Short mmCIF file of C-alpha atoms in Angstrom, two decimals:
data_model
loop_
_atom_site.label_atom_id
_atom_site.label_comp_id
_atom_site.label_asym_id
_atom_site.label_seq_id
_atom_site.Cartn_x
_atom_site.Cartn_y
_atom_site.Cartn_z
CA UNK A 292 91.22 160.04 71.63
CA UNK A 293 90.95 156.47 70.87
CA UNK A 294 87.60 154.38 70.99
CA UNK A 295 88.60 150.61 71.84
CA UNK A 296 87.11 147.82 69.77
CA UNK A 297 88.74 145.04 72.05
CA UNK A 298 85.43 144.11 73.76
CA UNK A 299 83.80 143.50 70.49
CA UNK A 300 86.77 141.62 68.95
CA UNK A 301 86.82 139.29 72.18
CA UNK A 302 83.13 138.67 71.67
CA UNK A 303 83.74 137.05 68.20
CA UNK A 304 87.30 135.57 69.15
CA UNK A 305 87.73 131.89 69.34
CA UNK A 306 89.41 132.29 72.67
CA UNK A 307 87.77 132.73 76.01
CA UNK A 308 89.01 135.85 78.05
CA UNK A 309 90.70 133.77 80.75
CA UNK A 310 92.97 132.27 77.93
CA UNK A 311 93.80 135.79 76.57
CA UNK A 312 94.51 136.90 80.14
CA UNK A 313 96.85 133.84 80.71
CA UNK A 314 98.62 134.31 77.33
CA UNK A 315 99.14 138.06 77.98
CA UNK A 316 100.14 137.55 81.49
CA UNK A 317 97.79 140.21 82.80
CA UNK A 318 95.06 140.70 85.38
CA UNK A 319 91.24 140.62 84.65
CA UNK A 320 91.36 144.34 85.62
CA UNK A 321 93.89 145.19 83.19
CA UNK A 322 91.98 143.60 80.36
CA UNK A 323 88.63 145.33 81.62
CA UNK A 324 90.47 148.79 81.66
CA UNK A 325 91.66 148.12 77.90
CA UNK A 326 88.10 147.37 76.99
CA UNK A 327 86.73 150.30 78.55
CA UNK A 328 89.57 152.53 77.19
CA UNK A 329 90.68 153.62 80.63
CA UNK A 330 94.26 152.38 79.93
CA UNK A 331 95.99 150.89 76.95
CA UNK A 332 98.16 147.87 76.42
CA UNK A 333 102.07 148.40 76.01
CA UNK A 334 102.88 147.96 72.29
CA UNK A 335 104.20 144.50 72.91
CA UNK A 336 100.90 143.33 74.30
CA UNK A 337 98.95 145.15 71.81
CA UNK A 338 100.82 143.19 69.05
CA UNK A 339 100.33 139.84 70.98
CA UNK A 340 96.66 140.78 71.44
CA UNK A 341 96.10 141.48 67.95
CA UNK A 342 97.69 138.06 66.96
CA UNK A 343 95.43 136.27 69.20
CA UNK A 344 92.40 137.93 68.02
CA UNK A 345 93.57 137.55 64.50
CA UNK A 346 93.46 141.35 63.48
CA UNK A 347 95.99 144.13 62.96
CA UNK A 348 96.94 146.28 65.90
CA UNK A 349 95.18 148.99 64.02
CA UNK A 350 91.88 147.09 64.53
CA UNK A 351 92.13 147.16 68.41
CA UNK A 352 91.13 150.94 68.32
CA UNK A 353 89.41 153.53 66.36
CA UNK A 354 90.94 157.18 66.35
CA UNK A 355 88.22 159.54 67.19
CA UNK A 356 88.85 163.05 66.19
CA UNK A 357 87.28 165.58 68.62
CA UNK A 358 85.74 168.68 67.18
CA UNK A 359 88.41 170.70 68.99
CA UNK A 360 91.20 168.79 67.35
CA UNK A 361 92.93 170.62 64.38
CA UNK A 362 92.00 169.22 60.97
CA UNK A 363 94.82 167.02 59.66
#
């Protein structure tokens, strides 16, 4: 399971949400779903989003291991 950090990153970003939406050519609803973790960006959108937010793609999400998941 992935826990999104996109909302936190957007709050400290130098760009407004509208700019991110236009740059990624997505809807407000799509961005909201990414922030909530309901859906995930395609890999190309994830890389572009990470570039805009000046982070690595890995920083967009945190992997949460559930107790039922086997230990790696």
